[in-house]
Coordinates of C-alpha atoms in Angstrom, one line a residue:
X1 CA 0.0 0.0 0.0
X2 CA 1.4 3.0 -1.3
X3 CA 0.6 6.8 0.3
X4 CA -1.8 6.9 -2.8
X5 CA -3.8 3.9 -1.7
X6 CA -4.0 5.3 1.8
X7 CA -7.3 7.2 3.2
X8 CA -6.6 10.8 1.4
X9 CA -7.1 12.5 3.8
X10 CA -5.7 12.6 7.9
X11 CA -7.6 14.4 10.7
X12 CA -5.7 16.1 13.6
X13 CA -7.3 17.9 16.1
X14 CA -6.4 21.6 16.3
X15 CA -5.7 23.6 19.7
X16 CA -6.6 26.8 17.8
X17 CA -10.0 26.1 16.3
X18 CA -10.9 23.2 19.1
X19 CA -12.0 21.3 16.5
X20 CA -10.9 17.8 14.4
X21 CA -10.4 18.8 10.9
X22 CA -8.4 17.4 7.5
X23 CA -5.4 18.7 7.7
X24 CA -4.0 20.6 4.7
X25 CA -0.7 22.1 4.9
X26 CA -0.1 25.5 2.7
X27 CA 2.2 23.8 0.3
X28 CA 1.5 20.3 0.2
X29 CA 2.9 17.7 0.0
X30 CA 6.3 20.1 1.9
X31 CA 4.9 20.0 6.4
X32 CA 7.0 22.6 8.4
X33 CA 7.1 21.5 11.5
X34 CA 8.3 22.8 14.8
X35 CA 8.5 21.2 18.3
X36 CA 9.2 22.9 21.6
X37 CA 12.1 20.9 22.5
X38 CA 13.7 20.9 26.1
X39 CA 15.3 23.4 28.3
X40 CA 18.5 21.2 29.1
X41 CA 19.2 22.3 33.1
X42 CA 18.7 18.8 34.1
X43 CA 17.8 15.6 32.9
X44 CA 14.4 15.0 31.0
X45 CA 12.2 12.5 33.1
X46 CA 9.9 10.4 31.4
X47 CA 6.8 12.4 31.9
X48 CA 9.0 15.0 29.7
X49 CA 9.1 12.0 27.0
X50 CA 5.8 11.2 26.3
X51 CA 5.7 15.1 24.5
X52 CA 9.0 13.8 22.1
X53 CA 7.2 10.5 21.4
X54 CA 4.0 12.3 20.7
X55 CA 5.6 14.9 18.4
X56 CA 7.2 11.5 16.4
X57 CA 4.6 10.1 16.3
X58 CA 2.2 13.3 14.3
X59 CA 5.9 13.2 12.3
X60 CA 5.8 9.7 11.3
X61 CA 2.1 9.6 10.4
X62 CA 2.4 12.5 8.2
X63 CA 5.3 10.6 6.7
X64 CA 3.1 7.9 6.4
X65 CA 0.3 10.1 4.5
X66 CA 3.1 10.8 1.8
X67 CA 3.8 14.4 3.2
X68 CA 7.5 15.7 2.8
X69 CA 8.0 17.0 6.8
X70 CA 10.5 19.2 7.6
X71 CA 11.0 19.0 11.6
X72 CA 12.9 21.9 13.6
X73 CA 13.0 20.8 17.3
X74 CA 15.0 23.7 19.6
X75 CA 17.5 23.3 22.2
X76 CA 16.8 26.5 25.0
X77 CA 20.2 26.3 26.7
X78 CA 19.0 30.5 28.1
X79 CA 16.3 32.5 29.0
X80 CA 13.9 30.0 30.5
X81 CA 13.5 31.3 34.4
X82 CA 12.2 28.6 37.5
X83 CA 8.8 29.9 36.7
X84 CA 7.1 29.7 33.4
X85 CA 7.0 33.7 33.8
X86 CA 8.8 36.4 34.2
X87 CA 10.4 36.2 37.8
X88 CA 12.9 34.3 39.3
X89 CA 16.5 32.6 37.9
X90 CA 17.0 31.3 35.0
X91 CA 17.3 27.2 35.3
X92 CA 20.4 26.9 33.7
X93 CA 22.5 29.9 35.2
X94 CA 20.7 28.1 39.0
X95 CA 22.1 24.5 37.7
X96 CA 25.4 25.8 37.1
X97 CA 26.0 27.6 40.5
X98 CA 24.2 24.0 42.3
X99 CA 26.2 21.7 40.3
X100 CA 29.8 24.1 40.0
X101 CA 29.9 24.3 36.7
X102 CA 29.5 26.4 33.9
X103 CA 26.3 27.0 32.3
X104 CA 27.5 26.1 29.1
X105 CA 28.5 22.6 30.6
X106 CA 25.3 22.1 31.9
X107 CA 23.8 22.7 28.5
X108 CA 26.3 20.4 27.0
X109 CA 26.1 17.4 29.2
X110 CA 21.9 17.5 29.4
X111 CA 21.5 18.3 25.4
X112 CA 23.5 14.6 25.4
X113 CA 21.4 12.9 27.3
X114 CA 18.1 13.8 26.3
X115 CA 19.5 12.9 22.5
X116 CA 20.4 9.6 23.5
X117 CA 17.1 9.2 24.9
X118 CA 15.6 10.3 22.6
X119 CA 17.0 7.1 20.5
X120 CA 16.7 4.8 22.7
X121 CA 12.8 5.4 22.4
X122 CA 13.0 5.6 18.1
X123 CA 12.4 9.6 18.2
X124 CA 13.4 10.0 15.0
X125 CA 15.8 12.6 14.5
X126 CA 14.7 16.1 13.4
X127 CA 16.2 17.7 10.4
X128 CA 17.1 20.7 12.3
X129 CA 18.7 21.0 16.1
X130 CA 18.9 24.9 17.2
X131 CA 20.1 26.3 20.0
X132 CA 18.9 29.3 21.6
X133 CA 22.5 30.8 22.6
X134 CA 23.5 30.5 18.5
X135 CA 20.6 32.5 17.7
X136 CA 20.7 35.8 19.6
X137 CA 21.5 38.2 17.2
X138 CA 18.3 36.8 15.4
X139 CA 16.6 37.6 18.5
X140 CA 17.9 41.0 18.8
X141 CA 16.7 41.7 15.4
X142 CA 12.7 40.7 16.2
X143 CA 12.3 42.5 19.5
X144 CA 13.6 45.7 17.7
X145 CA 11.0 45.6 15.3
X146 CA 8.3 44.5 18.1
X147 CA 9.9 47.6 20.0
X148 CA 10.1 49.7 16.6
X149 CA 6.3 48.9 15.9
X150 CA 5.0 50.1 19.2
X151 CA 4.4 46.7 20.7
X152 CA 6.5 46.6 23.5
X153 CA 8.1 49.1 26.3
X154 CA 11.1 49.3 28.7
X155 CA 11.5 48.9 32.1
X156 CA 14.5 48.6 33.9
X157 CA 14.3 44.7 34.0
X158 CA 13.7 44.5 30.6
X159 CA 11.5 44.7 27.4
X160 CA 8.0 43.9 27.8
X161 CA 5.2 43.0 25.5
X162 CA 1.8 44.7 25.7
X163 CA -0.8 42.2 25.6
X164 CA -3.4 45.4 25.8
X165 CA -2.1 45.9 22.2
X166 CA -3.3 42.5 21.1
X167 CA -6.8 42.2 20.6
X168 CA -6.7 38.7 20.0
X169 CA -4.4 37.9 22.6
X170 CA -4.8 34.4 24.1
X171 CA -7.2 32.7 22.0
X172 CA -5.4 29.6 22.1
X173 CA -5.4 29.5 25.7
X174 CA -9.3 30.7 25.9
X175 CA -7.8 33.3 28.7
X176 CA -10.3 36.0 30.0
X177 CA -8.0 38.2 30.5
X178 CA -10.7 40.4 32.0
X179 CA -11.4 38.0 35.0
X180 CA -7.6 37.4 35.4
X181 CA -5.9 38.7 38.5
X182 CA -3.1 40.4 39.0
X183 CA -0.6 37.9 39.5
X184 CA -2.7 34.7 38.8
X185 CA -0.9 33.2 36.3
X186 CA 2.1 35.1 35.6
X187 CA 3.8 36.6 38.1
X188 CA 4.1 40.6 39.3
X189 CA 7.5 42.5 37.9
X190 CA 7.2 45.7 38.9
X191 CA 5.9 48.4 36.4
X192 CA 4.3 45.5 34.4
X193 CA 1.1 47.3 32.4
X194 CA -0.5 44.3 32.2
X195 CA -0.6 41.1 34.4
X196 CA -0.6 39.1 30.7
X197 CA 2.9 41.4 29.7
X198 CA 6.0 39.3 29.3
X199 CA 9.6 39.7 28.8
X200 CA 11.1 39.8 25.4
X201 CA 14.2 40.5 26.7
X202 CA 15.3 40.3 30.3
X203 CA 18.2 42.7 31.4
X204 CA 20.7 42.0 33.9
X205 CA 20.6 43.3 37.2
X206 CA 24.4 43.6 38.9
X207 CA 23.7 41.1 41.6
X208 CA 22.6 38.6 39.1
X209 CA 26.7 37.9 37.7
X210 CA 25.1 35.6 35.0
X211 CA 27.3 33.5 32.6
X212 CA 25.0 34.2 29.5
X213 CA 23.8 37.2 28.8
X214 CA 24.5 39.7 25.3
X215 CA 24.6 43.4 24.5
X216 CA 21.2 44.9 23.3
X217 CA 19.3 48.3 22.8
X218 CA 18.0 47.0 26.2
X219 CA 20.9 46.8 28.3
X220 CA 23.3 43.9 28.6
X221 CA 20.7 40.7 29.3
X222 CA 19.6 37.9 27.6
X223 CA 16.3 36.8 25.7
X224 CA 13.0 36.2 26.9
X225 CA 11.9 32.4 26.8
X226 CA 8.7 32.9 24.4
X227 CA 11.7 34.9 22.0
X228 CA 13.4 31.8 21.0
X229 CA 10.9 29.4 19.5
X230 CA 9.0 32.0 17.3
X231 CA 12.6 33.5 16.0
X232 CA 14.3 29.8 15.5
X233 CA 10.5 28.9 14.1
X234 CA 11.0 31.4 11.5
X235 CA 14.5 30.8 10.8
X236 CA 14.4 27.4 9.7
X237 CA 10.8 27.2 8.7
X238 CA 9.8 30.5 7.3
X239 CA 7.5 33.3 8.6
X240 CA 4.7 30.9 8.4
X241 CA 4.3 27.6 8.6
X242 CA 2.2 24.1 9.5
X243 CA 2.7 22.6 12.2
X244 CA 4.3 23.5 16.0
X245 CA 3.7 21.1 18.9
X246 CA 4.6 20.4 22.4
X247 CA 2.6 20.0 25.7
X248 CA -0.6 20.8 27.2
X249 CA 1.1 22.9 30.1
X250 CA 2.7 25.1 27.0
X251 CA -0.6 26.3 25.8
X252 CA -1.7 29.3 28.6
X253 CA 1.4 30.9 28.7
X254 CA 4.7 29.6 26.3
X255 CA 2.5 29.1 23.2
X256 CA -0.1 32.4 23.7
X257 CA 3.1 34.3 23.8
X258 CA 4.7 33.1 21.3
X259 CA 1.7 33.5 18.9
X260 CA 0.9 37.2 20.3
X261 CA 4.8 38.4 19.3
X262 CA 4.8 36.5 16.3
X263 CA 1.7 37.7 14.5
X264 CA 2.7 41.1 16.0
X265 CA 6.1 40.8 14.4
X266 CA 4.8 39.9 11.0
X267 CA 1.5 42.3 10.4
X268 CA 0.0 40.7 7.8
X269 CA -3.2 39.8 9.9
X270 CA -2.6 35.7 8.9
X271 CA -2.5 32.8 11.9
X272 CA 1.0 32.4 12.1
X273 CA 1.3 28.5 12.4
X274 CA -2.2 26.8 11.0
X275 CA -1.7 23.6 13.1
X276 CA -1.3 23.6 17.1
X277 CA -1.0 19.9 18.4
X278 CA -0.8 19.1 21.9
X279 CA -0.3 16.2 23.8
X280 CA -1.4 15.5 27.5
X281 CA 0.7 14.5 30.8
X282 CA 1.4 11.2 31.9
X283 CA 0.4 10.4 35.6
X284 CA 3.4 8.8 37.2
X285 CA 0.9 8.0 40.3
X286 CA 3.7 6.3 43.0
X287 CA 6.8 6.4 40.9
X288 CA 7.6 10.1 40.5
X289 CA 11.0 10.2 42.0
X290 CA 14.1 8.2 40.7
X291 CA 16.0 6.6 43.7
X292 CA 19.6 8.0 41.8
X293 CA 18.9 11.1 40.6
X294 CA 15.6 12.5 42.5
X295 CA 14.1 14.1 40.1
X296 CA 10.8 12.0 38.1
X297 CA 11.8 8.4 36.8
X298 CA 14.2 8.7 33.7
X299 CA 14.9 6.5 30.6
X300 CA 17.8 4.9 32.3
X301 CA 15.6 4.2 35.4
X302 CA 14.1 2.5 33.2
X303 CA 16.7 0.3 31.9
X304 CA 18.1 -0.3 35.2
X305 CA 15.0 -2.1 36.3
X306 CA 15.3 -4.5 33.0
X307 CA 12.7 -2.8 30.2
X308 CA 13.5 -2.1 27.5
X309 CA 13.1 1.7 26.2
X310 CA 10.5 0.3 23.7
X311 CA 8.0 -1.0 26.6
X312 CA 7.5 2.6 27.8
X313 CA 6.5 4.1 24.5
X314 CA 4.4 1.3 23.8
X315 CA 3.0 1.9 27.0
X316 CA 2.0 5.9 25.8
X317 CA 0.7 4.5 22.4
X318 CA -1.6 2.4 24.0
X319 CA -3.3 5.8 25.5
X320 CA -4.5 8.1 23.3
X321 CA -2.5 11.7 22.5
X322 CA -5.4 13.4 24.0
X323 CA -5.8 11.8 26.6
X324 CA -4.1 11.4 30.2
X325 CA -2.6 8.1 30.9
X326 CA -0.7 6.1 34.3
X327 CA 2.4 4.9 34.7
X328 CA 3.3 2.3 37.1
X329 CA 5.4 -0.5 37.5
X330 CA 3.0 -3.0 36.8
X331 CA 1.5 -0.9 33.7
X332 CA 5.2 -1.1 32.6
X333 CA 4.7 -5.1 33.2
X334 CA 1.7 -5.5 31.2
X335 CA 3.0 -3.3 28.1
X336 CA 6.2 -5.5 28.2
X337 CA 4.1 -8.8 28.2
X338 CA 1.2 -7.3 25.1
X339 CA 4.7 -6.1 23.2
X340 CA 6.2 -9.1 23.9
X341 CA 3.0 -11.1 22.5
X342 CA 3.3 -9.0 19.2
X343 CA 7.0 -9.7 18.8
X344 CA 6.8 -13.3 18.9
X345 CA 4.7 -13.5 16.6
X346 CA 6.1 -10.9 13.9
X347 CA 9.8 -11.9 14.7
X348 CA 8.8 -15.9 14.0
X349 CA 7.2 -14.9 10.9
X350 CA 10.0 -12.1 9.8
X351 CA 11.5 -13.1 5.9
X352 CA 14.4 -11.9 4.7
X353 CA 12.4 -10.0 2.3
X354 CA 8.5 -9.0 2.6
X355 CA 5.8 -10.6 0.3
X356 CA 6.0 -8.2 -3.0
X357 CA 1.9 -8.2 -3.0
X358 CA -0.1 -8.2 0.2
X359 CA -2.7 -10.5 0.1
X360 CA -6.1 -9.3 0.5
X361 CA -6.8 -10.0 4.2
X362 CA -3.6 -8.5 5.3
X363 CA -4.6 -5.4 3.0
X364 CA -8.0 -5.5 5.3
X365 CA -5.5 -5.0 8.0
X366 CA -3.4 -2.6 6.7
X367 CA -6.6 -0.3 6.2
X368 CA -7.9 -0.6 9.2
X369 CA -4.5 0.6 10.7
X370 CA -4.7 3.8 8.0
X371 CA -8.3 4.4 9.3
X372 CA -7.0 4.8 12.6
X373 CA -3.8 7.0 11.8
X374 CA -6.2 8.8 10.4
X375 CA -8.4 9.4 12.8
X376 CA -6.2 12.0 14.9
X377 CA -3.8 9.8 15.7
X378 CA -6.3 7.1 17.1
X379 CA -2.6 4.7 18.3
X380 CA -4.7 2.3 20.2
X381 CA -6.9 1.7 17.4
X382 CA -3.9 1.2 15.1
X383 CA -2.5 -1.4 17.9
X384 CA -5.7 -3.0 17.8
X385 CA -5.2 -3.4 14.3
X386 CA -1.5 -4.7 14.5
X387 CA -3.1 -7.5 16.9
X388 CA -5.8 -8.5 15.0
X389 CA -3.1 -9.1 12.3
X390 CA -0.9 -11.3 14.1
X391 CA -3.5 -13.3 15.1
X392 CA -5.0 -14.1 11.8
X393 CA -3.9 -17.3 10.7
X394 CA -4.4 -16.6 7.0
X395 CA -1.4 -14.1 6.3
X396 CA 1.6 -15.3 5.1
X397 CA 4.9 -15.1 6.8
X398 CA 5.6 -12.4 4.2
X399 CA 2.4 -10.4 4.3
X400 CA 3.3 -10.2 8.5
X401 CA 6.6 -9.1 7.3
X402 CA 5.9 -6.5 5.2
X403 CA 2.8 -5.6 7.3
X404 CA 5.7 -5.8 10.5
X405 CA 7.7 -2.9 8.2
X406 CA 4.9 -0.6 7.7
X407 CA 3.1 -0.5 11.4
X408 CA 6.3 0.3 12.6
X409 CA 6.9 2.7 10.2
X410 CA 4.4 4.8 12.3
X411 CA 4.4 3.1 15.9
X412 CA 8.3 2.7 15.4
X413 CA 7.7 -0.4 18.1
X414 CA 10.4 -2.9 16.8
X415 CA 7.8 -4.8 15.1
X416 CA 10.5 -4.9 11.8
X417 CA 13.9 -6.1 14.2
X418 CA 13.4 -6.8 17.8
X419 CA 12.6 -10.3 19.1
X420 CA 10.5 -10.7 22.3
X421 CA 13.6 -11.7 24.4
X422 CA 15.5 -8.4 23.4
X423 CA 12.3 -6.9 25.7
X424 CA 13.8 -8.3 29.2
X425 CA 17.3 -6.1 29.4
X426 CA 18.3 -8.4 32.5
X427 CA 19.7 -10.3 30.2
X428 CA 22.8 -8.4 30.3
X429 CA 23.8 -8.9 34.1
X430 CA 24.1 -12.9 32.5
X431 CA 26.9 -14.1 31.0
X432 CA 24.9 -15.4 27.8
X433 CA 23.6 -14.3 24.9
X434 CA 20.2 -15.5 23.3
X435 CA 22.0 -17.4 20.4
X436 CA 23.6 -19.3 23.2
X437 CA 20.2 -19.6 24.9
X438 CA 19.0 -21.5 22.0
X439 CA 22.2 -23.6 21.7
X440 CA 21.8 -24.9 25.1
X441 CA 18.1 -25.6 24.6
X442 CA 18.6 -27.5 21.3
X443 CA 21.6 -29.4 23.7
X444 CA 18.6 -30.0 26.3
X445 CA 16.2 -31.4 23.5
X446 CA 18.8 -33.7 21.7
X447 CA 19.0 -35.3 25.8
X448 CA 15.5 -35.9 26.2
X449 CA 15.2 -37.6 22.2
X450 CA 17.6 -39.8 23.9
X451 CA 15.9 -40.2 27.3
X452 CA 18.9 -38.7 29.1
X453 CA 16.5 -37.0 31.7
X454 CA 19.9 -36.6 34.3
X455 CA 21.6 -34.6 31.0
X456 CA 18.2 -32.6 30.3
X457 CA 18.0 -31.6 34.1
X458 CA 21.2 -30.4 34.3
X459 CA 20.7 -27.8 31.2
X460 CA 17.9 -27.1 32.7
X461 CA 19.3 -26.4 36.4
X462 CA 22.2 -24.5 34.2
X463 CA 20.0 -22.1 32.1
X464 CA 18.4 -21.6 35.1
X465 CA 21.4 -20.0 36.8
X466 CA 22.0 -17.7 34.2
X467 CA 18.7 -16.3 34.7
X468 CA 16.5 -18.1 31.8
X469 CA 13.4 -19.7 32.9
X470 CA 12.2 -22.9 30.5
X471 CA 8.9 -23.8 29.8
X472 CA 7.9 -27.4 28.3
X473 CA 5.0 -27.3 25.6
X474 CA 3.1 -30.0 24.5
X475 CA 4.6 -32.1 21.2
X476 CA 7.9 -31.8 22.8
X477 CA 8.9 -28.2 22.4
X478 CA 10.2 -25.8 24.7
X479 CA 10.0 -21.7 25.1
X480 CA 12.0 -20.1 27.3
X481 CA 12.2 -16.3 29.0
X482 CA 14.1 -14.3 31.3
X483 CA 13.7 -14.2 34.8

């Protein structure tokens, strides 16, 4: 099934209109797309995750529709304070001084980590990584035309935008700003017009001896937060463009701003971005703080407790985008047992190379996957659809193979490469691998052909000890697992 023989259209639901609708790029088949992307003062916990699996996942469907995506995600490595507002330090200058090192460090060894998290969970990678700290001049550029125009005004802490000026000024959000106090959800700098008003550029104060800050018409400071997406947006994407996503908590105050400054900034009276896509939090109920690093659970948290990376974003695909889901320990047990179910099956059927003409039940099956990509990102209907295919005893080997490639080209679950066993990582605290596994069990069968139940009890006891549990099956076969 080619993109052309797909549903022709996909429905996303949109942040900005509240409503599901087709969606229709300006210049199709070409998606800009932009994704908030992390501010790197500490490590990225796996409630931070399920926004970067979500944003891969609108990628790879697109991709899958036959739409040509160009994906910007940012780095902000400056200007993002300990609140969301306008008060307080900025997280990475407050890491340095905690941790004794420099900012720039900090920004370096947490821009690693979440990258290498980001792969261990399939994120694919976007075509464009920006930082904030390479773009300042850029910035410099936009709040002197927002400041040129009229929008903004000067206080001695900085440059502030006029929401007053903005008619339209939190639609996304549905803000009254009417009925908003003082203080309620941004919080008081003094001389601030507005309670809404927010910092495009923040200037230093003497006390504050930051590490990063620049030059500017404003005084010597650095940029505002909201700033750095819509200029490093605009830089790689163009003044206007498709798609942006992130988080549910970004849309009352990163996102508004961002859309108040940019439309401001370009004048032509056009949405800036025509798609806003939001995904919700993931409850971590009694497992919000990581034993080693006390902060929420991370990706190598994970790991260290034996599951695979793969478990966990099956685990968020199994909820839909929209929708709030729980994580638990024994959630992560029953995503690693229904993942491990679909693997044995697709990895006993996988062929070196995929049947060149699906037949036409597994076609059924690849349609009813497309329906459900299609309808805003329905995952759990599209895993319903990958189960229902590995239980129907009428594909081939190679229709579950090339069906196996194309499922995963969306749900990037390790339908196409992994085996169940690779799903239990406790494997590597053993000193064996699974190809000796199945030596040792093809050993243990070739004893009990012969009736030598002392030799088959001993490879038994053996696996056993190196952590790999067997199980005897009717007709004479074994299966074995972990422990």
């Amino acid at each position: 099934m080619t993109p052309s023989d797909r549903e022709p259209s996909i429905r996303l639901f949109n942040t900005l209109t509240r409503e599901v609708a087709d969606f229709r790029p300006r210049e199709p088949p070409a998606v800009g797309m932009y994704s908030c992307g992390p501010t790197v003062y500490a490590d990225q916990h796996i409630g931070n995750m399920r926004a970067y699996v979500f944003a891969d996942t609108v990628k790879r469907s697109l991709t899958w529709k036959g739409f040509s995506v160009r994906h910007v995600v940012n780095i902000t490595d400056v200007g993002h304070l300990t609140s969301d507002a306008d008060s307080g330090d900025d997280k990475l200058e407050l890491a340095a001084r905690i941790q004794s090192r420099s900012a720039w460090e900090i920004a370096e060894r947490y821009t690693r980590e979440f990258k290498a998290d980001l792969g261990r969970l399939r994120v694919l990678e976007p075509d464009v990584w920006c930082k904030a700290t390479e773009h300042i001049p850029q910035m410099i550029r936009f709040a002197e035309v927002l400041d040129r125009n009229g929008w903004c005004y000067a206080l001695p802490s900085g440059l502030y935008f006029d929401t007053s000026k903005d008619a339209s000024y939190g639609r996304l959000a549905r803000l009254d700003l009417a009925g908003q106090l003082a203080g309620a959800r941004v919080e008081l700098v003094e001389g601030k017009r507005n309670p809404a008003d927010f910092a495009v550029w923040r200037t230093s104060t003497p006390e504050e001896n930051r590490q990063m800050e620049w030059d500017s018409p404003w005084g010597r400071g650095a940029p505002g937060w909201h700033l750095e997406c819509s200029v490093m947006s605009m830089e790689y994407l163009g003044q206007h463009f498709d798609v942006h996503t992130g988080g549910v908590d970004h849309i009352p105050v990163h996102h508004t701003n961002e859309i108040a400054q940019s439309e401001a900034y370009l004048g032509d009276g056009l949405p800036w971005v025509g798609w806003w896509l939001h995904g919700e939090f993931i409850n971590l109920k009694g497992a919000k703080i990581s034993k080693s690093t006390g902060v929420g659970v991370l990706v190598g948290d994970l790991i260290d407790r034996g599951y695979h990376p793969l478990t966990y974003r099956y685990l968020l695909l199994q909820a839909h985008y929209r929708s709030q889901t729980e994580f638990s320990w024994t959630a992560m047990d029953s995503s690693r047992a229904g993942l491990r179910r679909l693997l044995d099956r697709y990895a006993t059927a996988r062929q070196p190379e995929p049947a060149d003409r699906l037949g036409a039940a597994a076609r059924a099956h690849l349609a009813a996957f497309d329906r459900a990509v299609c309808d805003d990102l329905n995952t759990p209907k599209a895993l319903a659809a990958v189960v229902a295919a590995s239980r129907d005893d009428r594909l081939s080997d190679g229709d579950l193979t090339a069906l196996a490639s194309q499922f995963d080209s969306v749900l990037g679950i390790g339908l196409s490469d992994l085996r169940a066993a690779d799903l239990d990582l406790r494997r590597s605290e053993v000193a064996i691998s699974p190809e000796q596994v199945e030596e040792l069990l093809a050993q243990r069968a070739a004893a009990r052909a012969a009736r030598d139940f002392a030799r088959s009890d001993a490879l038994r006891d053996h696996l056993a000890e190196l952590g790999v549990a067997v199980e005897d099956q009717p007709g004479g076969t074994a299966t074995w697992r972990w422990t």
